[in-house]
CSV table of C-alpha atoms in Angstrom, one decimal:
chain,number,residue,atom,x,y,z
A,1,UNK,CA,63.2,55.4,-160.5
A,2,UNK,CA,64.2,52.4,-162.7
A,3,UNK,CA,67.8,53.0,-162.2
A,4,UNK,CA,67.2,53.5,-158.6
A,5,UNK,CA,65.2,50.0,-158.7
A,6,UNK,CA,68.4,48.5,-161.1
A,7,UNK,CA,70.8,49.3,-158.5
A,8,UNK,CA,69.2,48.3,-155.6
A,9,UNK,CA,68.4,44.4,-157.5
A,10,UNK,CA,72.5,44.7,-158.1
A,11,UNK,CA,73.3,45.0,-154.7
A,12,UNK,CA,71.0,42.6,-153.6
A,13,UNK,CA,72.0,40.0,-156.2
A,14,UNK,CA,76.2,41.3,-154.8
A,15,UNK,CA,74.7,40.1,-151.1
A,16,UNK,CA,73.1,37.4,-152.0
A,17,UNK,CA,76.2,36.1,-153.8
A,18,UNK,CA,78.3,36.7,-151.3
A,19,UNK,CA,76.0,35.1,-148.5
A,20,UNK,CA,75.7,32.2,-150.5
A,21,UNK,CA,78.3,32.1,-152.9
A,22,UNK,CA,76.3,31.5,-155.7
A,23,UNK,CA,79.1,32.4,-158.6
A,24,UNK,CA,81.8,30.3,-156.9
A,25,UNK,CA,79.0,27.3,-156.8
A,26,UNK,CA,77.7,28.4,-160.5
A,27,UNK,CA,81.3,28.1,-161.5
A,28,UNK,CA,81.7,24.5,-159.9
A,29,UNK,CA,78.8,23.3,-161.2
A,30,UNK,CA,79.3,24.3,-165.0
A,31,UNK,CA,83.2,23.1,-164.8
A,32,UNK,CA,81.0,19.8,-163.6
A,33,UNK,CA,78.9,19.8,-166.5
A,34,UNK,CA,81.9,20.2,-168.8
A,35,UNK,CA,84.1,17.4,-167.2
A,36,UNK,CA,80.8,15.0,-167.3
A,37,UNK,CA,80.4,16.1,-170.8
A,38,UNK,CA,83.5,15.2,-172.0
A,39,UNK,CA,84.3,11.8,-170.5
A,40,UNK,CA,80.7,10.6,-171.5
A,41,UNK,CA,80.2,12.6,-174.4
A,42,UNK,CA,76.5,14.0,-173.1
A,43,UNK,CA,76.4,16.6,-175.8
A,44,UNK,CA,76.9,15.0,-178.9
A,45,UNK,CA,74.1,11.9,-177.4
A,46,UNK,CA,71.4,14.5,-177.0
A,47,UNK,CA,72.3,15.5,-180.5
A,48,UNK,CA,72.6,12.4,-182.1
A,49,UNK,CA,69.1,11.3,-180.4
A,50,UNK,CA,67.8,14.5,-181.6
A,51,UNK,CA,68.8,13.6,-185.3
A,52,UNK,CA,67.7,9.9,-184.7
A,53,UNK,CA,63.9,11.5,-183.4
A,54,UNK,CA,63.7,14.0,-186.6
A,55,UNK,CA,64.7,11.1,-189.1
A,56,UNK,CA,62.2,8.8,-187.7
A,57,UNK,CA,59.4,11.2,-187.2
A,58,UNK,CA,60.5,12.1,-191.2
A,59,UNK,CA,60.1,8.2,-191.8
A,60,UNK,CA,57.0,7.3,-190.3
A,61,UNK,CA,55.4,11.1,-189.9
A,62,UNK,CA,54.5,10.6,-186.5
A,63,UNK,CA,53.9,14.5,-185.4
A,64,UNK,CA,51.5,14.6,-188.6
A,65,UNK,CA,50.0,11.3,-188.5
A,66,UNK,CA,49.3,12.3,-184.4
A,67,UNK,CA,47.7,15.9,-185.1
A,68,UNK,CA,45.4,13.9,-187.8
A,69,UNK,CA,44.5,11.7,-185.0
A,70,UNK,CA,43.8,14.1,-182.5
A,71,UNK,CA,41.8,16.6,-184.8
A,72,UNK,CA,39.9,13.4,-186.1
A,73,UNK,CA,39.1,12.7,-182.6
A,74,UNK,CA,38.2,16.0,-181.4
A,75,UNK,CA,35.6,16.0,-184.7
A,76,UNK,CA,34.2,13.0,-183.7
A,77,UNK,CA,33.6,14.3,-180.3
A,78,UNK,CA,31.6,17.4,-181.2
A,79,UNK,CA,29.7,15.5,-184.2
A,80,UNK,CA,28.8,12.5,-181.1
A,81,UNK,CA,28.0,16.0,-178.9
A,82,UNK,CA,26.1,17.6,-181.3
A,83,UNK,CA,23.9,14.8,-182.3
A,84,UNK,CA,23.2,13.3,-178.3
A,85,UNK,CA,23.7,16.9,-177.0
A,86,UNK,CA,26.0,15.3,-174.1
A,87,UNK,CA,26.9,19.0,-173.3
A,88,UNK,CA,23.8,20.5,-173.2
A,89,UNK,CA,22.1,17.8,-171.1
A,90,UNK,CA,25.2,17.7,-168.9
A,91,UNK,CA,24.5,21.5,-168.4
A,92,UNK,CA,21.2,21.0,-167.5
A,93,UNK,CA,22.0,18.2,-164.6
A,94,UNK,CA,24.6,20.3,-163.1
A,95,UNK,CA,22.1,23.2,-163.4
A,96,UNK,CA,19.1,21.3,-161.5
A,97,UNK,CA,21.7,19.9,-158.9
A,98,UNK,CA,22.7,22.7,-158.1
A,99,UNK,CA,19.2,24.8,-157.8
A,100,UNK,CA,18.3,21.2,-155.5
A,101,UNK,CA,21.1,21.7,-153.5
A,102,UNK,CA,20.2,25.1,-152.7
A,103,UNK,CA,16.7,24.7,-152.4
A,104,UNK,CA,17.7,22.4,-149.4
A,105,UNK,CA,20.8,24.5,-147.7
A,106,UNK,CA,18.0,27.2,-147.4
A,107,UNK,CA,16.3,24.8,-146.3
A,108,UNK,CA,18.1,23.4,-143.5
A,109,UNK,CA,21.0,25.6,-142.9
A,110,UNK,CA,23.2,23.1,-144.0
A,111,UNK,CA,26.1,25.2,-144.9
A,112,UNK,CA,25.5,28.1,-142.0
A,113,UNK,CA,25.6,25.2,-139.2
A,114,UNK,CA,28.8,23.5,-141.2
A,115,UNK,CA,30.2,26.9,-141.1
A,116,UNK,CA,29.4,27.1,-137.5
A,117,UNK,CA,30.9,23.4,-136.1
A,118,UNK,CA,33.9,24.1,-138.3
A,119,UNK,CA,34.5,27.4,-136.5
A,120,UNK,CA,34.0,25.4,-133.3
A,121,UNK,CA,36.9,22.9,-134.2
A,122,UNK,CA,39.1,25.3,-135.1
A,123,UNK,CA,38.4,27.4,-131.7
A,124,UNK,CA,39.0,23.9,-130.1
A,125,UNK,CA,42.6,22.9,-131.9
A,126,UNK,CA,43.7,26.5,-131.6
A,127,UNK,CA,43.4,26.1,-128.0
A,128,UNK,CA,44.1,22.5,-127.7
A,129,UNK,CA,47.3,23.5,-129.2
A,130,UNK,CA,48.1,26.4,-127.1
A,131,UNK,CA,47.5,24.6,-124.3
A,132,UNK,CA,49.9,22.8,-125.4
A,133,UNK,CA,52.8,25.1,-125.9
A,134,UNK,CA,52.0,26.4,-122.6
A,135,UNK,CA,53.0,23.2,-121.3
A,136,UNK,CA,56.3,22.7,-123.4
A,137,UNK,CA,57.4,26.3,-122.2
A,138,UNK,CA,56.5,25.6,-118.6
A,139,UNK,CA,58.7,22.1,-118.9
A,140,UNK,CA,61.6,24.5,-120.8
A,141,UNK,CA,61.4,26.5,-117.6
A,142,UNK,CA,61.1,23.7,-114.3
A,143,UNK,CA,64.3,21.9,-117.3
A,144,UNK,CA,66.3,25.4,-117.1
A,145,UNK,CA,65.4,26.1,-113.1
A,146,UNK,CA,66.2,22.6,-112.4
A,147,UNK,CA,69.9,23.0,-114.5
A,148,UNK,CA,70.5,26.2,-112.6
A,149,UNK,CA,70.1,25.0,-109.0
């Protein structure tokens, strides 16, 4: 089965290659690479920005000195949630809004009639829309009768 499967993707990556002559393009595209590479020298930039990033980060120990600042921040948070109990209350609100909110779509049927006008306006662009293409194929076919007389 999975060399059944293997062959199968091979011959379909083969057609594909040949529809669209992917490797011929690939080829182009890294020969490309390599020409821009060498009259502006792309490599060696990233590289040297690379080392230029790592010895300034070493300097100034920004990755570290950002984690601290984060974790700090993220301690603060939950010490400024766990004394005002932001979540809990926030929990709560969303809780009761949502029991209101049901309370008055059983109400009055808010949602059920929604559901029902939006069914409405879709029948209506549906055939607002094949009415529509009706008319463009009927103007294709006075266009072609008209050409052929």
């Amino acid at each position: 089965k999975q060399y059944d499967d293997a062959v199968a993707t091979a011959k379909r990556a083969k057609e594909l290659d040949e529809k669209y002559n992917i490797s011929d393009k690939s080829k182009q595209a890294a020969s490309k690479a390599k020409e821009l590479d060498e009259k502006y020298h792309i490599k060696e930039k990233i590289g040297s920005a690379i080392k230029g990033a790592k010895k300034y980060n070493e300097e100034h120990k920004v990755v570290e000195r950002s984690r601290d600042a984060a974790t700090t921040a993220a301690n603060n948070a939950r010490a400024y949630d766990e004394e005002h109990k932001v979540s809990e209350n926030a929990k709560h609100t969303a809780s009761d809004y949502y029991k209101k909110a049901k309370e008055y779509d059983e109400k009055h049927h808010v949602a059920e009639r929604a559901g029902k006008k939006l069914g409405a306006a879709m029948k209506f662009i549906s055939k607002q829309l094949e009415d529509h293409s009706k008319g463009k194929d009927d103007e294709k076919k006075t266009d072609a009768q008209s050409k052929s007389s």
